[in-house]
Amino acid sequence: MTADSLTKALDAAEAHCLERGEKLTPVRKRVLELVLEADGPVKAYDLLEALKPGPGSAKPPTVYRALDFLMTAGLVHKVEALNAFVGCSHAHDEGGAELFICSTCGAVEERHGAPLPMNAPEGFMIQRSVVEHFGQCANCRPA
Amino acid sequence: MTADSLTKALDAAEAHCLERGEKLTPVRKRVLELVLEADGPVKAYDLLEALKPGPGSAKPPTVYRALDFLMTAGLVHKVEALNAFVGCSHAHDEGGAELFICSTCGAVEERHGAPLPMNAPEGFMIQRSVVEHFGQCANCRPA
DNA sequence: TCGAGAGCGTGATATTATAACATTCACTTC
DNA sequence: GAAGTGAATGTTATAATATCACGCTCTCGA
Ligand SMILES: [Zn+2]
Ligand SMILES: [Zn+2]
Ligand SMILES: [Zn+2]
Ligand SMILES: [Zn+2]
């Protein structure tokens, strides 16, 4: 992600939060920036490290609170199978994302558009779906 | 799960392992039994507690090793979003399961039959998929 | 002025998982 | 049978992930 598109994404995120009546505070914005800068899924404690050039500040709750906020706002997704987080450029409030994660280079592609399960149990009402595909992206795919 | 069907499942699991040239040792069998007995997803450290009526034995590696074995054998699935484990009565070596987990009663329904994503990125080769749906089962669904 | 609530700092702790090394045991081979 | 081998397990410690609980500081209006 270029510095320019990063700035744009952060501005868009800020606007998105305001629309929701919430504030993208400095800590939250910084965490989002770090997540977006990363080339792949990023761990909470790596964010924590990155956050504390400052002296005392930045303990686990700081980063987990920010991540919770960003996830609720639809700006960040958690990769459940990795305990890691990825940025979302779509800022969709609703609907889980479908993630394609390259195990080799770490690149993450995100798709939306409910891959509605044809085979849900009768009467099951889905509230949240976790869909994560792991494999090789086109670049890393063995010849 | 009835005591009878539990016994059958364990016997079937044992046969399944033998076919694969592996052994369902007492520890592994006991862990599988505990997972199958549970009405829903079960946590590793709950298994650990259940394992140690015995004096010293049963430390974390014991249960994690057993779970790794059982997952590789296709007898148990990990619910990534819960850090918990569910038994699988199908014993499918290949292909991830599609899980429907009731957030109210904890019941887990499993479906197979790859709902192949229509919208995978061009050239992406999927090796493993995590598909977990959370919501309300027919019984727990609000009127 | 003075709550009320959001956001955040801080210390402690809970939960989940693995590393590293020793021991046991079944099985093979000499 | 003695000795070697490898899988499984026991054991100790620690790493990695996540949350609780409490208090402080703002801002915003009543
Ligand atoms: Zn998204
Ligand atoms: Zn790749
Ligand atoms: Zn299964
Ligand atoms: Zn239910």
Coordinates of C-alpha atoms (C1' of nucleotides) and ligand atoms in Angstrom, one line a residue:
Chain A
M1 CA 0.0 0.0 0.0
T2 CA 1.4 3.4 -1.0
A3 CA 1.7 6.2 1.5
D4 CA -0.8 8.1 -0.6
S5 CA -3.5 5.4 -0.6
L6 CA -2.8 4.8 3.1
T7 CA -3.6 8.4 3.9
K8 CA -6.7 8.1 1.8
A9 CA -7.8 5.0 3.5
L10 CA -7.3 6.6 6.9
D11 CA -9.3 9.6 5.9
A12 CA -12.1 7.4 4.6
A13 CA -12.0 5.4 7.8
E14 CA -12.3 8.6 9.8
A15 CA -15.3 9.7 7.8
H16 CA -16.8 6.2 8.1
C17 CA -16.6 6.4 11.9
L18 CA -18.1 9.9 12.0
E19 CA -21.1 8.6 10.0
R20 CA -21.5 6.0 12.7
G21 CA -21.3 8.6 15.4
E22 CA -18.0 7.3 16.7
K23 CA -14.5 8.8 16.9
L24 CA -11.4 7.5 15.3
T25 CA -9.1 8.6 18.1
P26 CA -5.4 8.9 17.7
V27 CA -4.7 5.5 19.2
R28 CA -7.3 3.8 17.0
K29 CA -6.0 5.6 14.0
R30 CA -2.5 4.6 14.7
V31 CA -3.5 1.0 15.1
L32 CA -5.4 1.0 11.9
E33 CA -2.5 2.6 10.1
L34 CA -0.2 -0.2 11.4
V35 CA -2.6 -2.9 10.3
L36 CA -3.0 -1.3 6.8
E37 CA 0.8 -0.9 6.4
A38 CA 1.5 -4.5 7.1
D39 CA 1.6 -6.7 4.0
G40 CA -0.3 -9.5 5.6
P41 CA -2.1 -10.5 8.8
V42 CA -0.6 -8.8 11.8
K43 CA -0.5 -10.0 15.4
A44 CA -1.8 -8.0 18.3
Y45 CA 1.5 -8.1 20.2
D46 CA 3.4 -7.0 17.1
L47 CA 1.1 -4.0 17.0
L48 CA 1.8 -3.5 20.7
E49 CA 5.6 -3.4 20.0
A50 CA 5.1 -1.0 17.2
L51 CA 3.0 1.2 19.4
K52 CA 5.5 1.7 22.1
P53 CA 8.4 3.8 21.0
G54 CA 6.8 5.9 23.7
P55 CA 8.0 5.3 27.2
G56 CA 5.4 3.6 29.4
S57 CA 2.4 3.6 27.2
A58 CA 1.0 0.7 25.2
K59 CA -0.1 -2.3 27.2
P60 CA -2.2 -5.1 25.8
P61 CA -5.6 -3.6 26.6
T62 CA -4.7 -0.6 24.5
V63 CA -4.3 -2.5 21.3
Y64 CA -7.1 -5.0 22.0
R65 CA -9.5 -2.1 22.6
A66 CA -8.5 -0.4 19.4
L67 CA -8.8 -3.7 17.5
D68 CA -12.3 -4.3 19.0
F69 CA -13.4 -0.9 17.9
L70 CA -12.0 -1.2 14.4
M71 CA -13.5 -4.7 14.0
T72 CA -16.9 -3.4 15.1
A73 CA -16.6 -0.5 12.7
G74 CA -15.8 -3.0 9.9
L75 CA -12.3 -1.5 9.3
V76 CA -10.4 -4.6 10.4
H77 CA -11.0 -8.3 10.3
K78 CA -9.7 -10.9 12.6
V79 CA -8.2 -14.0 10.9
E80 CA -9.5 -16.5 13.5
A81 CA -7.3 -19.4 12.3
L82 CA -4.1 -17.2 12.8
N83 CA -5.1 -15.0 15.7
A84 CA -4.1 -12.1 13.5
F85 CA -5.7 -9.1 12.0
V86 CA -6.0 -7.7 8.5
G87 CA -7.2 -4.3 7.3
C88 CA -10.4 -3.9 5.3
S89 CA -10.6 -1.3 2.7
H90 CA -14.3 -1.7 2.2
A91 CA -15.5 -0.6 5.6
H92 CA -18.6 -2.8 5.5
D93 CA -20.5 -2.7 8.7
E94 CA -22.3 -5.9 8.0
G95 CA -21.5 -9.3 6.7
G96 CA -18.3 -11.2 7.4
A97 CA -15.6 -11.2 4.8
E98 CA -14.4 -14.1 2.9
L99 CA -10.6 -14.2 3.2
F100 CA -8.1 -15.9 0.9
I101 CA -4.7 -16.0 2.6
C102 CA -1.5 -17.1 0.9
S103 CA 0.5 -19.3 3.2
T104 CA 3.6 -18.5 1.4
C105 CA 3.7 -14.8 1.0
G106 CA 1.0 -13.8 3.5
A107 CA -1.0 -11.8 1.0
V108 CA -4.7 -11.6 1.9
E109 CA -7.4 -11.1 -0.7
E110 CA -10.9 -10.3 0.6
R111 CA -14.1 -11.0 -1.1
H112 CA -17.6 -10.2 -0.1
G113 CA -21.0 -11.3 -1.3
A114 CA -22.3 -13.9 1.0
P115 CA -21.3 -17.4 -0.3
L116 CA -24.6 -18.5 1.2
P117 CA -24.3 -22.0 2.4
M118 CA -26.7 -24.2 0.4
N119 CA -26.6 -26.8 3.1
A120 CA -27.4 -25.0 6.4
P121 CA -29.4 -27.1 8.8
E122 CA -33.1 -26.5 8.7
G123 CA -34.0 -23.5 10.6
F124 CA -30.5 -22.4 11.5
M125 CA -30.3 -18.6 11.5
I126 CA -26.8 -17.4 10.7
Q127 CA -25.6 -14.3 12.6
R128 CA -21.9 -14.4 11.8
S129 CA -19.8 -16.4 9.5
V130 CA -16.1 -17.1 9.5
V131 CA -14.8 -18.0 6.1
E132 CA -11.0 -18.3 5.7
H133 CA -9.2 -20.1 2.8
F134 CA -5.6 -20.9 3.1
G135 CA -3.4 -21.9 0.1
Q136 CA -1.1 -20.4 -2.5
C137 CA -1.9 -17.2 -4.4
A138 CA -1.3 -17.0 -8.1
N139 CA 2.2 -15.6 -7.6
C140 CA 3.3 -18.2 -5.2
R141 CA 1.6 -21.1 -6.8
P142 CA 4.2 -23.8 -7.8
A143 CA 4.6 -24.3 -11.4
Chain B
M1 CA -24.8 -39.0 22.3
T2 CA -25.8 -42.3 23.9
A3 CA -23.3 -44.6 25.6
D4 CA -23.9 -47.1 22.9
S5 CA -23.3 -44.8 20.0
L6 CA -20.3 -43.5 21.8
T7 CA -18.8 -46.9 22.0
K8 CA -19.5 -47.5 18.4
A9 CA -17.9 -44.2 17.4
L10 CA -14.8 -45.1 19.4
D11 CA -14.6 -48.5 17.8
A12 CA -15.0 -46.9 14.3
A13 CA -12.3 -44.4 15.2
E14 CA -10.0 -47.2 16.2
A15 CA -10.6 -49.0 12.9
H16 CA -10.1 -45.7 11.0
C17 CA -6.7 -45.2 12.6
L18 CA -5.6 -48.7 11.9
E19 CA -6.5 -48.2 8.3
R20 CA -4.2 -45.3 8.3
G21 CA -1.4 -47.3 9.9
E22 CA -1.7 -45.4 13.2
K23 CA -2.6 -46.2 16.7
L24 CA -5.5 -44.9 18.8
T25 CA -3.6 -45.1 22.0
P26 CA -5.4 -45.0 25.4
V27 CA -4.7 -41.3 25.9
R28 CA -5.9 -40.4 22.4
K29 CA -9.0 -42.6 22.8
R30 CA -9.8 -41.0 26.1
V31 CA -9.5 -37.5 24.7
L32 CA -11.7 -38.4 21.8
E33 CA -14.2 -39.9 24.2
L34 CA -14.3 -36.7 26.2
V35 CA -14.8 -34.6 23.0
L36 CA -17.6 -36.8 21.8
E37 CA -19.3 -36.8 25.1
A38 CA -19.5 -33.1 25.3
D39 CA -22.6 -31.5 23.9
G40 CA -20.7 -28.8 22.2
P41 CA -17.3 -27.4 21.5
V42 CA -14.9 -28.2 24.3
K43 CA -11.8 -26.4 25.4
A44 CA -8.3 -27.9 25.6
Y45 CA -7.9 -27.1 29.3
D46 CA -11.3 -28.5 30.1
L47 CA -10.2 -31.7 28.6
L48 CA -7.0 -31.4 30.7
E49 CA -9.1 -31.1 33.9
A50 CA -11.2 -34.1 32.9
L51 CA -8.1 -36.1 32.2
K52 CA -6.5 -35.8 35.5
P53 CA -8.3 -37.6 38.1
G54 CA -5.0 -39.5 37.9
P55 CA -2.3 -38.2 40.2
G56 CA 0.5 -36.4 38.3
S57 CA -0.3 -37.1 34.7
A58 CA -2.0 -34.8 32.2
K59 CA -0.2 -31.7 31.4
P60 CA -1.0 -29.4 28.5
P61 CA 1.2 -31.2 25.9
T62 CA -0.7 -34.4 26.6
V63 CA -4.0 -33.1 25.5
Y64 CA -2.6 -30.9 22.7
R65 CA -0.7 -33.9 21.2
A66 CA -3.8 -36.0 21.4
L67 CA -5.9 -33.3 19.7
D68 CA -3.3 -32.8 17.0
F69 CA -3.4 -36.5 16.3
L70 CA -7.2 -36.6 16.2
M71 CA -7.4 -33.6 14.0
T72 CA -4.9 -35.1 11.5
A73 CA -6.9 -38.3 11.6
G74 CA -10.0 -36.3 10.8
L75 CA -11.7 -37.4 14.0
V76 CA -11.9 -33.9 15.6
H77 CA -12.2 -30.4 14.3
K78 CA -11.0 -27.2 15.8
V79 CA -13.4 -24.4 15.9
E80 CA -11.0 -21.6 15.2
A81 CA -13.2 -18.8 16.3
L82 CA -13.7 -20.4 19.7
N83 CA -10.4 -22.1 20.3
A84 CA -12.4 -25.2 21.0
F85 CA -12.8 -28.6 19.6
V86 CA -15.7 -30.7 18.3
G87 CA -15.9 -34.4 17.5
C88 CA -16.4 -35.6 13.9
S89 CA -18.4 -38.7 13.3
H90 CA -17.5 -38.8 9.7
A91 CA -13.8 -39.3 10.0
H92 CA -13.1 -37.7 6.7
D93 CA -9.3 -37.4 6.1
E94 CA -9.7 -34.7 3.5
G95 CA -11.6 -31.5 3.2
G96 CA -12.5 -29.1 5.9
A97 CA -15.9 -29.3 7.5
E98 CA -18.5 -26.6 7.4
L99 CA -19.7 -26.0 11.0
F100 CA -23.0 -24.5 12.2
I101 CA -22.6 -23.6 15.8
C102 CA -25.6 -22.4 18.0
S103 CA -24.4 -19.5 20.2
T104 CA -27.3 -20.3 22.6
C105 CA -27.2 -24.0 23.3
G106 CA -23.7 -24.8 21.8
A107 CA -25.0 -27.5 19.5
V108 CA -22.8 -28.0 16.5
E109 CA -24.0 -29.3 13.1
E110 CA -21.5 -30.4 10.6
R111 CA -21.8 -30.4 6.8
H112 CA -19.4 -31.4 4.2
G113 CA -19.4 -31.1 0.5
A114 CA -17.2 -28.2 -0.4
P115 CA -19.3 -25.1 -1.1
L116 CA -16.6 -24.1 -3.5
P117 CA -16.2 -20.4 -3.5
M118 CA -17.2 -19.0 -6.8
N119 CA -15.3 -15.8 -6.1
A120 CA -11.8 -17.0 -5.3
P121 CA -9.1 -14.8 -6.7
E122 CA -7.7 -15.8 -10.0
G123 CA -5.2 -18.6 -9.6
F124 CA -5.6 -19.1 -5.9
M125 CA -5.1 -22.7 -4.9
I126 CA -7.0 -23.5 -1.8
Q127 CA -5.4 -26.0 0.5
R128 CA -7.5 -25.6 3.7
S129 CA -10.7 -23.8 4.4
V130 CA -12.2 -22.7 7.7
V131 CA -15.9 -22.3 7.5
E132 CA -17.8 -21.6 10.7
H133 CA -21.3 -20.2 11.0
F134 CA -22.6 -18.8 14.3
G135 CA -26.2 -18.2 15.1
Q136 CA -29.3 -19.8 16.5
C137 CA -30.3 -23.4 15.8
A138 CA -33.9 -24.2 15.0
N139 CA -34.5 -25.0 18.7
C140 CA -33.1 -21.8 20.1
R141 CA -34.3 -19.5 17.4
P142 CA -36.5 -16.7 18.8
A143 CA -40.1 -16.9 17.8
Chain C
dT1 C1' -20.5 23.7 38.9
dC2 C1' -20.9 19.3 38.5
dG3 C1' -22.4 14.7 37.1
dA4 C1' -22.2 11.2 33.3
dG5 C1' -19.9 8.6 30.1
dA6 C1' -16.2 7.6 26.8
dG7 C1' -11.5 6.8 26.3
dC8 C1' -7.5 5.4 28.0
dG9 C1' -3.4 4.1 31.4
dT10 C1' -1.8 0.6 34.4
dG11 C1' -1.0 -3.6 37.0
dA12 C1' -2.4 -7.9 37.4
dT13 C1' -4.0 -12.1 35.8
dA14 C1' -6.5 -15.6 32.9
dT15 C1' -6.4 -18.4 28.9
dT16 C1' -4.3 -20.9 25.1
dA17 C1' -0.3 -23.2 23.2
dT18 C1' 4.5 -24.8 22.5
dA19 C1' 9.6 -25.8 23.4
dA20 C1' 12.9 -28.8 25.2
dC21 C1' 14.4 -32.7 27.3
dA22 C1' 13.8 -37.2 29.9
dT23 C1' 11.6 -41.6 30.1
dT24 C1' 9.1 -45.7 28.7
dC25 C1' 7.9 -49.3 25.9
dA26 C1' 7.2 -52.2 21.8
dC27 C1' 9.7 -54.0 18.3
dT28 C1' 13.8 -55.3 15.6
dT29 C1' 18.2 -57.0 14.9
dC30 C1' 22.3 -59.1 16.1
Chain D
dG1 C1' 18.9 -62.4 25.4
dA2 C1' 21.4 -57.7 24.7
dA3 C1' 21.4 -53.7 22.3
dG4 C1' 19.4 -50.4 19.2
dT5 C1' 15.5 -47.8 17.3
dG6 C1' 11.6 -44.9 17.0
dA7 C1' 7.0 -43.6 18.5
dA8 C1' 4.5 -42.2 22.4
dT9 C1' 4.3 -40.1 26.6
dG10 C1' 5.8 -37.7 30.9
dT11 C1' 7.6 -33.5 32.8
dT12 C1' 9.2 -28.8 33.4
dA13 C1' 9.1 -24.5 31.9
dT14 C1' 7.8 -20.8 29.1
dA15 C1' 5.7 -18.4 25.1
dA16 C1' 1.8 -16.3 23.0
dT17 C1' -2.8 -14.5 23.3
dA18 C1' -6.4 -12.1 25.7
dT19 C1' -9.1 -10.1 29.6
dC20 C1' -10.2 -8.0 34.2
dA21 C1' -10.4 -4.4 37.4
dC22 C1' -9.5 0.0 38.8
dG23 C1' -8.7 4.8 38.5
dC24 C1' -7.7 9.1 35.9
dT25 C1' -8.8 12.6 32.5
dC26 C1' -11.3 14.5 29.4
dT27 C1' -15.7 16.4 27.1
dC28 C1' -20.3 17.5 27.0
dG29 C1' -24.2 19.2 28.4
dA30 C1' -27.7 20.0 32.6
Ligands
ZN1 ZN -13.8 -6.4 4.8
ZN2 ZN 1.5 -15.7 -2.2
ZN3 ZN -15.9 -33.8 10.1
ZN4 ZN -29.4 -24.0 20.0

